[in-house]
Amino acid sequence: MELVEPGLTDAALLLAYRRGQLDAFTTLYDRYGDRLFFYARTLVDDGDAADDVVQEAFVRLLRIEPSGPDVPLAPFLFTVVRNLAVDARRREGVREKAEALLEFRAGASAPRSEFGDLIESLPAEQREVVFLKIHTGLTFAQIAEVTGLKLPTVASRYRYALEKLSGTLAGEGIPR
Amino acid sequence: MRIEEVESALRAAALPRAPRSLRDRVVSEAKKELDSPRAPVFLRAPSAPIERLSLAGALIACAAVLCVVVFPPVRPSTKTPERLDELLACIRDPDAPGRPRAVLKLGEITGRKAMPLAASLLEDSDRDVRAAAAGLLCVGGAAEIGVPALLRGGRGLTVLNLLRSPDLWKAMAGARVPDLSGRSAPDRIRAIGLGAGLEVLAARPTTFDERRWAAERRTDAIPPTMLAALEAALRFGDGSPGPYEAVIEPGKIRLLPRREAVQFWSEWWTPSAPKK
């Protein structure tokens, strides 16, 4: 009987994989794959580069030791994707500091999506925080770790973004 | 529009799906890593002390010991199910009686396959379920997760002797117990030590619980092996946790009050500390 359940913690799934259950890793991928892809796709221009970034993030996951059974892997994965995106942009020949140019382009170069359309009106720096808060389950402190921002900055960007969206969506009605 | 409504709308808005080919590539990498002979040790094998024992043997011996002794059925209605689906149903039902025993039974039946489930049960609301799961992880080769959980709970630490002194543990798990009926717990443990050729060292009881445990006239059934009998004797006659934990080492069994035992095993487990 298959003991890999969708409700298992990230660390439990990783442990199961390390005991030889490939299905556990597939479950882990299904848990984060789409969100990591979306995140990568909004940070790098090229779809193939985004694929490579996500694949490399998972390969690195294979080799880490979780520090405990309750430790979620999301902060690790999103941080790795962001760092790899910076590297990818460096390789693209960007002369300026790559991180400064790292822009969350949901709704621009990334594939269109309901979520991307909703946050299109926001400044890029607010979009990233909103995405990470809404779709990854990260706390503000974890988002600060992922993005390298200070905690109050993350919280205020999120608040300003939602206030702005509140006005926008009230005028337009929430898309269904 | 309220902020909560905006958040709710954002959550409901779909993200694009990642290409299927990406999933295939990632899973293929994971499979390669799993199959690779150069894969890191933790991918291929449990930790060294477990390797010296047969894993299946260790699981069965330990789970059997813990099943019979550490979580004795208090009422007939708490009989542990035997079938896998019944065990899983029992474990998943937070109100089901006998869940700790079901966890151990599952480990006995499925071996290493129970490890992910055991890891997830470390967050269970039932302290005994958490202890059972942590013990199972220790026995099943996931000590890096099981030991810290056991130390946090501060119960069932005697199973750690399996990791520290695997040969002694194995010997005691297989040795038949001498006749111990009608004795107090300290008498029983001394007799077990005598039978195993081990001196029993214990501090004089000082707390109320320690004195009560030492003076209690025991009438409970005695399990057939030395190890199970030792673990049974460490509990009160009604099956509740006793005030001592045993440290089994060459030549002796030390009985440590629970707080000292937690300190001892914590120091032993801390990588930077010298192993005692």
CSV table of C-alpha atoms in Angstrom, one decimal:
chain,number,residue,atom,x,y,z
A,1,MET,CA,0.0,0.0,0.0
A,2,GLU,CA,1.3,3.5,-0.9
A,3,LEU,CA,2.1,5.5,2.2
A,4,VAL,CA,3.0,8.7,0.5
A,5,GLU,CA,0.1,11.0,1.3
A,6,PRO,CA,-0.5,14.5,0.1
A,7,GLY,CA,-0.8,15.7,3.7
A,8,LEU,CA,2.8,14.8,4.6
A,9,THR,CA,5.2,17.6,5.5
A,10,ASP,CA,7.9,18.6,3.0
A,11,ALA,CA,10.6,17.1,5.2
A,12,ALA,CA,8.7,13.8,5.4
A,13,LEU,CA,8.4,13.6,1.7
A,14,LEU,CA,12.1,14.3,1.3
A,15,LEU,CA,12.8,11.6,3.8
A,16,ALA,CA,10.6,9.2,1.9
A,17,TYR,CA,12.4,10.0,-1.3
A,18,ARG,CA,15.7,9.4,0.4
A,19,ARG,CA,14.4,6.0,1.5
A,20,GLY,CA,13.8,5.1,-2.1
A,21,GLN,CA,10.3,6.3,-2.8
A,22,LEU,CA,10.4,8.4,-6.0
A,23,ASP,CA,6.7,9.1,-5.7
A,24,ALA,CA,7.4,11.2,-2.7
A,25,PHE,CA,9.6,13.4,-4.7
A,26,THR,CA,7.0,13.7,-7.4
A,27,THR,CA,4.5,14.8,-4.8
A,28,LEU,CA,7.0,17.4,-3.6
A,29,TYR,CA,7.4,18.6,-7.2
A,30,ASP,CA,3.6,18.8,-7.7
A,31,ARG,CA,3.4,20.8,-4.5
A,32,TYR,CA,5.8,23.5,-5.7
A,33,GLY,CA,6.5,23.1,-9.4
A,34,ASP,CA,3.9,25.4,-10.8
A,35,ARG,CA,4.6,28.2,-8.4
A,36,LEU,CA,8.4,28.0,-8.8
A,37,PHE,CA,8.0,28.0,-12.5
A,38,PHE,CA,5.8,31.1,-12.4
A,39,TYR,CA,8.3,32.8,-10.1
A,40,ALA,CA,11.2,31.9,-12.3
A,41,ARG,CA,9.3,32.9,-15.4
A,42,THR,CA,8.7,36.3,-14.1
A,43,LEU,CA,12.3,36.8,-13.1
A,44,VAL,CA,14.0,35.7,-16.3
A,45,ASP,CA,13.0,36.6,-19.8
A,46,ASP,CA,13.5,33.2,-21.4
A,47,GLY,CA,11.2,30.3,-20.9
A,48,ASP,CA,13.9,27.7,-21.3
A,49,ALA,CA,16.1,29.6,-18.8
A,50,ALA,CA,13.2,29.5,-16.3
A,51,ASP,CA,12.9,25.7,-16.8
A,52,ASP,CA,16.6,25.3,-16.1
A,53,VAL,CA,16.3,27.5,-13.0
A,54,VAL,CA,13.5,25.4,-11.6
A,55,GLN,CA,15.2,22.1,-12.5
A,56,GLU,CA,18.4,23.2,-10.8
A,57,ALA,CA,16.5,24.3,-7.7
A,58,PHE,CA,15.0,20.8,-7.3
A,59,VAL,CA,18.4,19.2,-8.0
A,60,ARG,CA,19.8,21.2,-5.1
A,61,LEU,CA,16.9,20.2,-3.0
A,62,LEU,CA,18.0,16.6,-3.5
A,63,ARG,CA,21.2,17.3,-1.8
A,64,ILE,CA,20.2,19.3,1.3
A,65,GLU,CA,19.7,18.0,4.8
A,66,PRO,CA,16.5,19.3,6.3
A,67,SER,CA,17.2,20.7,9.7
A,68,GLY,CA,14.1,19.1,11.2
A,69,PRO,CA,10.8,17.4,10.5
A,70,ASP,CA,8.8,20.5,10.7
A,71,VAL,CA,11.0,22.7,8.5
A,72,PRO,CA,9.2,23.7,5.3
A,73,LEU,CA,11.2,23.6,2.2
A,74,ALA,CA,9.4,26.5,0.4
A,75,PRO,CA,11.8,29.3,1.7
A,76,PHE,CA,14.7,27.2,0.5
A,77,LEU,CA,13.2,26.6,-3.0
A,78,PHE,CA,12.1,30.2,-3.6
A,79,THR,CA,15.4,31.5,-2.4
A,80,VAL,CA,17.3,29.2,-4.7
A,81,VAL,CA,15.1,30.1,-7.7
A,82,ARG,CA,15.7,33.8,-7.1
A,83,ASN,CA,19.5,33.4,-6.8
A,84,LEU,CA,19.6,31.3,-9.9
A,85,ALA,CA,17.6,33.9,-11.7
A,86,VAL,CA,20.1,36.5,-10.8
A,87,ASP,CA,22.9,34.2,-12.1
A,88,ALA,CA,20.9,33.6,-15.3
A,89,ARG,CA,20.6,37.3,-15.9
A,90,ARG,CA,24.3,37.7,-15.3
A,91,ARG,CA,25.0,35.1,-18.0
A,92,GLU,CA,22.7,37.0,-20.3
A,93,GLY,CA,25.4,39.7,-20.3
A,94,VAL,CA,23.7,42.3,-18.1
A,95,ARG,CA,26.5,44.6,-17.1
A,96,GLU,CA,24.8,46.4,-14.3
A,97,LYS,CA,24.3,44.7,-11.0
A,98,ALA,CA,22.0,41.8,-12.0
A,99,GLU,CA,20.0,41.9,-8.9
A,100,ALA,CA,19.1,45.5,-9.3
A,101,LEU,CA,17.6,44.7,-12.7
A,102,LEU,CA,15.7,41.7,-11.4
A,103,GLU,CA,12.2,42.6,-11.9
A,104,PHE,CA,9.1,40.7,-11.2
A,105,ARG,CA,7.4,40.8,-14.6
A,106,ALA,CA,4.1,39.1,-14.0
A,107,GLY,CA,1.8,40.2,-16.8
A,108,ALA,CA,4.7,41.5,-18.9
A,109,SER,CA,7.1,38.9,-20.4
A,110,ALA,CA,5.7,36.0,-18.4
A,111,PRO,CA,2.8,34.0,-19.8
A,112,ARG,CA,-0.6,35.5,-19.1
A,113,SER,CA,-2.5,34.3,-16.1
A,114,GLU,CA,-5.4,35.4,-14.0
A,115,PHE,CA,-3.1,36.2,-11.2
A,116,GLY,CA,-0.7,38.1,-13.4
A,117,ASP,CA,-3.6,40.2,-14.9
A,118,LEU,CA,-4.8,41.1,-11.4
A,119,ILE,CA,-1.5,42.4,-10.2
A,120,GLU,CA,-0.4,44.0,-13.5
A,121,SER,CA,-1.1,47.5,-12.3
A,122,LEU,CA,1.3,47.2,-9.4
A,123,PRO,CA,4.9,48.3,-9.4
A,124,ALA,CA,7.3,45.3,-9.9
A,125,GLU,CA,8.7,45.3,-6.4
A,126,GLN,CA,5.2,45.0,-5.0
A,127,ARG,CA,4.1,42.3,-7.4
A,128,GLU,CA,6.9,40.0,-6.1
A,129,VAL,CA,5.9,40.4,-2.5
A,130,VAL,CA,2.2,39.9,-3.3
A,131,PHE,CA,3.0,36.7,-5.2
A,132,LEU,CA,5.2,35.3,-2.5
A,133,LYS,CA,2.7,36.1,0.2
A,134,ILE,CA,-0.4,34.9,-1.6
A,135,HIS,CA,0.7,31.9,-3.5
A,136,THR,CA,3.6,30.4,-1.5
A,137,GLY,CA,2.4,30.5,2.1
A,138,LEU,CA,5.6,32.2,3.2
A,139,THR,CA,5.5,34.5,6.2
A,140,PHE,CA,6.7,38.1,5.9
A,141,ALA,CA,10.0,37.1,7.6
A,142,GLN,CA,10.5,34.3,5.1
A,143,ILE,CA,9.8,36.6,2.2
A,144,ALA,CA,12.3,39.0,3.6
A,145,GLU,CA,14.9,36.1,3.6
A,146,VAL,CA,14.0,35.1,0.1
A,147,THR,CA,14.2,38.6,-1.4
A,148,GLY,CA,16.9,40.1,0.8
A,149,LEU,CA,14.6,42.9,1.9
A,150,LYS,CA,14.0,44.1,5.4
A,151,LEU,CA,10.9,42.7,7.2
A,152,PRO,CA,9.2,46.2,7.5
A,153,THR,CA,9.8,46.8,3.8
A,154,VAL,CA,8.1,43.6,2.9
A,155,ALA,CA,5.2,44.2,5.1
A,156,SER,CA,4.7,47.8,3.9
A,157,ARG,CA,5.0,46.8,0.2
A,158,TYR,CA,2.3,44.2,0.7
A,159,ARG,CA,0.0,46.6,2.5
A,160,TYR,CA,0.4,49.3,-0.1
A,161,ALA,CA,-0.2,46.8,-2.9
A,162,LEU,CA,-3.3,45.5,-1.4
A,163,GLU,CA,-4.6,49.0,-0.7
A,164,LYS,CA,-4.0,49.9,-4.3
A,165,LEU,CA,-5.7,46.7,-5.6
A,166,SER,CA,-8.6,47.3,-3.2
A,167,GLY,CA,-9.3,50.5,-5.0
A,168,THR,CA,-8.7,49.1,-8.5
A,169,LEU,CA,-10.7,46.0,-8.0
A,170,ALA,CA,-13.6,47.9,-6.4
A,171,GLY,CA,-13.9,50.0,-9.6
A,172,GLU,CA,-13.6,47.1,-12.0
A,173,GLY,CA,-15.2,44.3,-10.1
A,174,ILE,CA,-13.4,41.1,-9.3
A,175,PRO,CA,-12.8,39.1,-12.4
A,176,ARG,CA,-14.3,35.7,-12.3
B,1,MET,CA,-13.4,46.5,-1.2
B,2,ARG,CA,-11.9,45.1,2.0
B,3,ILE,CA,-8.3,43.9,2.1
B,4,GLU,CA,-9.5,40.3,3.0
B,5,GLU,CA,-11.6,40.3,-0.2
B,6,VAL,CA,-8.7,41.4,-2.3
B,7,GLU,CA,-6.5,38.6,-0.8
B,8,SER,CA,-9.3,36.1,-1.4
B,9,ALA,CA,-9.5,37.2,-5.1
B,10,LEU,CA,-5.8,37.0,-5.5
B,11,ARG,CA,-5.7,33.5,-4.0
B,12,ALA,CA,-8.5,32.4,-6.3
B,13,ALA,CA,-6.7,33.7,-9.4
B,14,ALA,CA,-5.0,30.9,-11.2
B,15,LEU,CA,-1.3,30.7,-12.0
B,16,PRO,CA,-0.1,29.2,-15.3
B,17,ARG,CA,0.9,25.6,-15.2
B,18,ALA,CA,4.5,24.6,-15.6
B,19,PRO,CA,5.3,22.6,-18.8
B,20,ARG,CA,4.8,18.9,-18.4
B,21,SER,CA,8.3,18.4,-19.9
B,22,LEU,CA,9.8,20.3,-16.9
B,23,ARG,CA,8.1,17.9,-14.5
B,24,ASP,CA,9.5,14.9,-16.5
B,25,ARG,CA,13.0,16.4,-16.4
B,26,VAL,CA,13.0,17.1,-12.7
B,27,VAL,CA,11.6,13.6,-11.8
B,28,SER,CA,14.1,12.1,-14.2
B,29,GLU,CA,16.9,13.9,-12.3
B,30,ALA,CA,15.6,12.7,-9.0
B,31,LYS,CA,15.5,9.1,-10.3
B,32,LYS,CA,19.1,9.4,-11.5
B,33,GLU,CA,20.2,10.7,-8.2
B,34,LEU,CA,18.4,7.9,-6.4
B,35,ASP,CA,20.0,5.3,-8.6
B,36,SER,CA,23.4,6.8,-8.6
B,37,PRO,CA,26.1,4.8,-6.8
B,38,ARG,CA,27.8,8.1,-6.0
B,39,ALA,CA,24.7,9.4,-4.3
B,40,PRO,CA,25.2,10.8,-0.8
B,41,VAL,CA,25.2,8.2,2.0
B,42,PHE,CA,21.9,9.4,3.4
B,43,LEU,CA,20.2,8.5,0.1
B,44,ARG,CA,21.4,5.0,0.1
B,45,ALA,CA,21.6,3.6,3.6
B,46,PRO,CA,20.5,4.1,7.2
B,47,SER,CA,23.1,5.2,9.8
B,48,ALA,CA,25.9,2.8,10.7
B,49,PRO,CA,24.5,1.4,14.0
B,50,ILE,CA,21.4,0.3,12.3
B,51,GLU,CA,23.3,-1.3,9.5
B,52,ARG,CA,25.1,-3.6,11.9
B,53,LEU,CA,21.7,-5.0,12.8
B,54,SER,CA,19.3,-6.4,10.4
B,55,LEU,CA,16.9,-3.6,9.8
B,56,ALA,CA,13.9,-5.8,9.6
B,57,GLY,CA,15.0,-7.6,12.8
B,58,ALA,CA,15.6,-4.4,14.6
B,59,LEU,CA,12.2,-3.0,13.6
B,60,ILE,CA,10.3,-6.1,14.6
B,61,ALA,CA,12.2,-6.5,17.9
B,62,CYS,CA,11.8,-2.9,18.8
B,63,ALA,CA,8.3,-2.5,17.7
B,64,ALA,CA,7.3,-5.7,19.4
B,65,VAL,CA,9.0,-4.5,22.6
B,66,LEU,CA,7.4,-1.1,22.5
B,67,CYS,CA,4.0,-2.5,21.5
B,68,VAL,CA,3.8,-5.0,24.3
B,69,VAL,CA,5.3,-2.9,27.0
B,70,VAL,CA,5.5,0.8,26.4
B,71,PHE,CA,2.0,1.2,25.3
B,72,PRO,CA,0.1,-1.6,27.0
B,73,PRO,CA,-3.6,-1.8,26.2
B,74,VAL,CA,-5.4,-0.4,29.2
B,75,ARG,CA,-8.8,-1.6,28.1
B,76,PRO,CA,-9.8,-4.5,26.0
B,77,SER,CA,-11.4,-2.1,23.5
B,78,THR,CA,-8.0,-0.7,22.6
B,79,LYS,CA,-6.9,-3.9,20.9
B,80,THR,CA,-4.5,-3.0,18.1
B,81,PRO,CA,-5.8,-3.7,14.6
B,82,GLU,CA,-3.8,-6.1,12.6
B,83,ARG,CA,-4.7,-5.2,9.0
B,84,LEU,CA,-2.8,-2.4,7.2
B,85,ASP,CA,-5.9,-0.4,6.2
B,86,GLU,CA,-7.3,-0.7,9.8
B,87,LEU,CA,-4.0,0.5,11.2
B,88,LEU,CA,-3.9,3.5,8.9
B,89,ALA,CA,-7.6,4.3,9.7
B,90,CYS,CA,-6.8,4.0,13.4
B,91,ILE,CA,-3.7,6.3,13.1
B,92,ARG,CA,-5.6,8.9,11.1
B,93,ASP,CA,-8.5,9.0,13.6
B,94,PRO,CA,-7.4,11.4,16.3
B,95,ASP,CA,-10.0,10.0,18.7
B,96,ALA,CA,-9.2,6.3,18.1
B,97,PRO,CA,-7.8,4.4,21.2
B,98,GLY,CA,-4.5,2.7,20.9
B,99,ARG,CA,-3.0,5.0,18.2
B,100,PRO,CA,0.6,4.8,19.6
B,101,ARG,CA,0.5,1.0,19.4
B,102,ALA,CA,-1.0,1.2,15.9
B,103,VAL,CA,2.0,3.3,14.8
B,104,LEU,CA,4.4,0.8,16.2
B,105,LYS,CA,2.5,-2.1,14.6
B,106,LEU,CA,2.6,-0.3,11.3
B,107,GLY,CA,6.3,-0.1,11.6
B,108,GLU,CA,6.5,-3.8,12.4
B,109,ILE,CA,4.5,-4.7,9.3
B,110,THR,CA,5.7,-2.2,6.7
B,111,GLY,CA,9.3,-1.6,7.9
B,112,ARG,CA,10.9,1.4,6.3
B,113,LYS,CA,7.8,2.3,4.3
B,114,ALA,CA,6.3,3.6,7.5
B,115,MET,CA,9.0,6.2,8.0
B,116,PRO,CA,7.4,9.1,6.1
B,117,LEU,CA,4.1,8.6,8.0
B,118,ALA,CA,6.1,8.4,11.3
B,119,ALA,CA,7.8,11.6,10.4
B,120,SER,CA,4.5,13.3,9.8
B,121,LEU,CA,3.2,12.0,13.1
B,122,LEU,CA,5.9,13.9,15.0
B,123,GLU,CA,3.4,16.9,14.9
B,124,ASP,CA,0.5,14.8,16.3
B,125,SER,CA,-1.4,16.2,19.2
B,126,ASP,CA,-1.1,13.0,21.2
B,127,ARG,CA,2.2,12.9,23.1
B,128,ASP,CA,2.3,9.1,23.1
B,129,VAL,CA,1.8,9.0,19.3
B,130,ARG,CA,4.7,11.4,18.9
B,131,ALA,CA,6.9,9.3,21.1
B,132,ALA,CA,5.9,6.1,19.2
B,133,ALA,CA,6.6,7.8,15.9
B,134,ALA,CA,9.9,9.1,17.1
B,135,GLY,CA,11.0,5.7,18.4
B,136,LEU,CA,10.1,4.2,15.1
B,137,LEU,CA,12.2,6.7,13.2
B,138,CYS,CA,15.1,5.9,15.4
B,139,VAL,CA,14.8,2.2,14.9
B,140,GLY,CA,14.1,2.6,11.1
B,141,GLY,CA,17.3,4.5,10.4
B,142,ALA,CA,16.0,8.1,10.5
B,143,ALA,CA,17.7,8.9,13.8
B,144,GLU,CA,18.5,12.4,12.5
B,145,ILE,CA,14.8,13.2,12.9
B,146,GLY,CA,13.7,10.7,15.5
B,147,VAL,CA,16.2,11.4,18.2
B,148,PRO,CA,15.6,15.2,18.5
B,149,ALA,CA,11.9,14.4,18.6
B,150,LEU,CA,12.3,11.9,21.4
B,151,LEU,CA,14.5,14.3,23.3
B,152,ARG,CA,11.9,17.0,22.9
B,153,GLY,CA,9.2,14.7,24.3
B,154,GLY,CA,11.5,13.4,27.1
B,155,ARG,CA,9.8,9.9,27.0
B,156,GLY,CA,10.7,6.5,25.7
B,157,LEU,CA,14.4,7.4,25.7
B,158,THR,CA,15.5,3.8,26.5
B,159,VAL,CA,15.1,3.0,22.8
B,160,LEU,CA,18.2,5.2,22.2
B,161,ASN,CA,20.3,2.4,23.6
B,162,LEU,CA,19.7,0.7,20.3
B,163,LEU,CA,21.7,3.4,18.6
B,164,ARG,CA,24.4,3.8,21.3
B,165,SER,CA,24.9,0.1,22.2
B,166,PRO,CA,23.3,-1.9,19.4
B,167,ASP,CA,25.0,-5.2,20.3
B,168,LEU,CA,23.8,-5.1,23.9
B,169,TRP,CA,20.4,-4.1,22.8
B,170,LYS,CA,20.2,-7.0,20.4
B,171,ALA,CA,21.4,-9.4,23.0
B,172,MET,CA,18.9,-8.3,25.6
B,173,ALA,CA,16.1,-8.3,23.0
B,174,GLY,CA,16.7,-11.9,22.3
B,175,ALA,CA,17.4,-13.2,25.9
B,176,ARG,CA,14.7,-14.8,27.9
B,177,VAL,CA,13.8,-13.2,31.2
B,178,PRO,CA,14.2,-15.0,34.5
B,179,ASP,CA,11.3,-15.5,36.8
B,180,LEU,CA,10.5,-12.1,38.2
B,181,SER,CA,6.9,-12.3,39.3
B,182,GLY,CA,5.9,-10.6,42.6
B,183,ARG,CA,8.9,-8.4,42.9
B,184,SER,CA,9.3,-4.6,43.0
B,185,ALA,CA,10.5,-2.8,40.0
B,186,PRO,CA,14.1,-2.3,41.3
B,187,ASP,CA,14.2,-6.0,42.3
B,188,ARG,CA,13.0,-7.0,38.8
B,189,ILE,CA,15.7,-4.8,37.1
B,190,ARG,CA,18.4,-6.2,39.4
B,191,ALA,CA,17.4,-9.7,38.5
B,192,ILE,CA,17.4,-8.8,34.8
B,193,GLY,CA,20.9,-7.3,35.2
B,194,LEU,CA,22.0,-10.4,37.0
B,195,GLY,CA,20.7,-12.6,34.2
B,196,ALA,CA,22.4,-10.4,31.6
B,197,GLY,CA,25.7,-10.1,33.6
B,198,LEU,CA,25.2,-6.4,34.0
B,199,GLU,CA,25.5,-4.4,37.2
B,200,VAL,CA,22.5,-2.1,37.9
B,201,LEU,CA,23.4,1.4,39.2
B,202,ALA,CA,20.7,3.7,40.4
B,203,ALA,CA,20.6,6.9,42.5
B,204,ARG,CA,18.6,6.6,45.7
B,205,PRO,CA,15.0,7.7,45.1
B,206,THR,CA,14.3,11.2,46.2
B,207,THR,CA,11.2,12.5,44.6
B,208,PHE,CA,7.7,11.2,45.4
B,209,ASP,CA,7.3,9.5,42.1
B,210,GLU,CA,10.7,7.8,42.4
B,211,ARG,CA,9.9,6.5,45.9
B,212,ARG,CA,6.4,5.4,44.8
B,213,TRP,CA,7.9,3.5,41.8
B,214,ALA,CA,10.6,1.8,43.9
B,215,ALA,CA,8.1,0.7,46.6
B,216,GLU,CA,5.3,-0.4,44.3
B,217,ARG,CA,4.5,-4.1,44.6
B,218,ARG,CA,4.3,-5.3,41.0
B,219,THR,CA,1.7,-7.8,39.9
B,220,ASP,CA,1.6,-6.9,36.2
B,221,ALA,CA,2.5,-9.5,33.5
B,222,ILE,CA,6.2,-9.8,32.6
B,223,PRO,CA,7.1,-9.9,29.0
B,224,PRO,CA,9.2,-12.8,27.8
B,225,THR,CA,12.5,-11.1,26.8
B,226,MET,CA,14.9,-9.2,29.0
B,227,LEU,CA,14.7,-6.0,27.1
B,228,ALA,CA,10.9,-5.9,27.1
B,229,ALA,CA,10.9,-6.8,30.8
B,230,LEU,CA,13.3,-4.0,31.5
B,231,GLU,CA,11.1,-1.5,29.7
B,232,ALA,CA,8.1,-2.8,31.5
B,233,ALA,CA,9.8,-2.5,34.9
B,234,LEU,CA,10.7,1.1,34.2
B,235,ARG,CA,7.0,1.9,34.0
B,236,PHE,CA,4.6,2.0,36.9
B,237,GLY,CA,2.4,-1.1,37.3
B,238,ASP,CA,-0.5,0.6,35.6
B,239,GLY,CA,1.6,1.1,32.4
B,240,SER,CA,2.1,4.9,32.9
B,241,PRO,CA,5.6,6.3,32.4
B,242,GLY,CA,7.9,5.7,35.3
B,243,PRO,CA,10.4,8.2,36.7
B,244,TYR,CA,13.6,6.6,35.3
B,245,GLU,CA,15.1,5.8,32.0
B,246,ALA,CA,17.8,3.1,31.5
B,247,VAL,CA,21.2,3.6,29.9
B,248,ILE,CA,22.5,0.2,28.9
B,249,GLU,CA,26.3,0.0,28.4
B,250,PRO,CA,29.0,-2.7,28.7
B,251,GLY,CA,29.0,-4.1,32.2
B,252,LYS,CA,26.1,-2.1,33.6
B,253,ILE,CA,22.6,-0.7,33.4
B,254,ARG,CA,22.3,2.8,34.7
B,255,LEU,CA,18.9,4.1,35.9
B,256,LEU,CA,18.8,7.9,35.4
B,257,PRO,CA,15.9,10.1,36.7
B,258,ARG,CA,14.1,11.4,33.6
B,259,ARG,CA,15.6,14.9,33.7
B,260,GLU,CA,19.1,13.5,33.9
B,261,ALA,CA,18.3,11.0,31.2
B,262,VAL,CA,17.2,13.8,28.9
B,263,GLN,CA,20.4,15.7,29.6
B,264,PHE,CA,22.5,12.6,29.1
B,265,TRP,CA,21.0,11.6,25.8
B,266,SER,CA,21.0,15.2,24.6
B,267,GLU,CA,24.7,15.5,25.3
B,268,TRP,CA,25.3,12.1,23.6
B,269,TRP,CA,23.3,13.2,20.5
B,270,THR,CA,24.9,16.7,20.2
B,271,PRO,CA,27.5,16.2,17.5
B,272,SER,CA,30.1,18.5,19.1
B,273,ALA,CA,29.9,16.8,22.4
B,274,PRO,CA,32.2,13.8,23.1
B,275,LYS,CA,30.3,10.5,23.1
B,276,LYS,CA,30.1,8.9,26.5
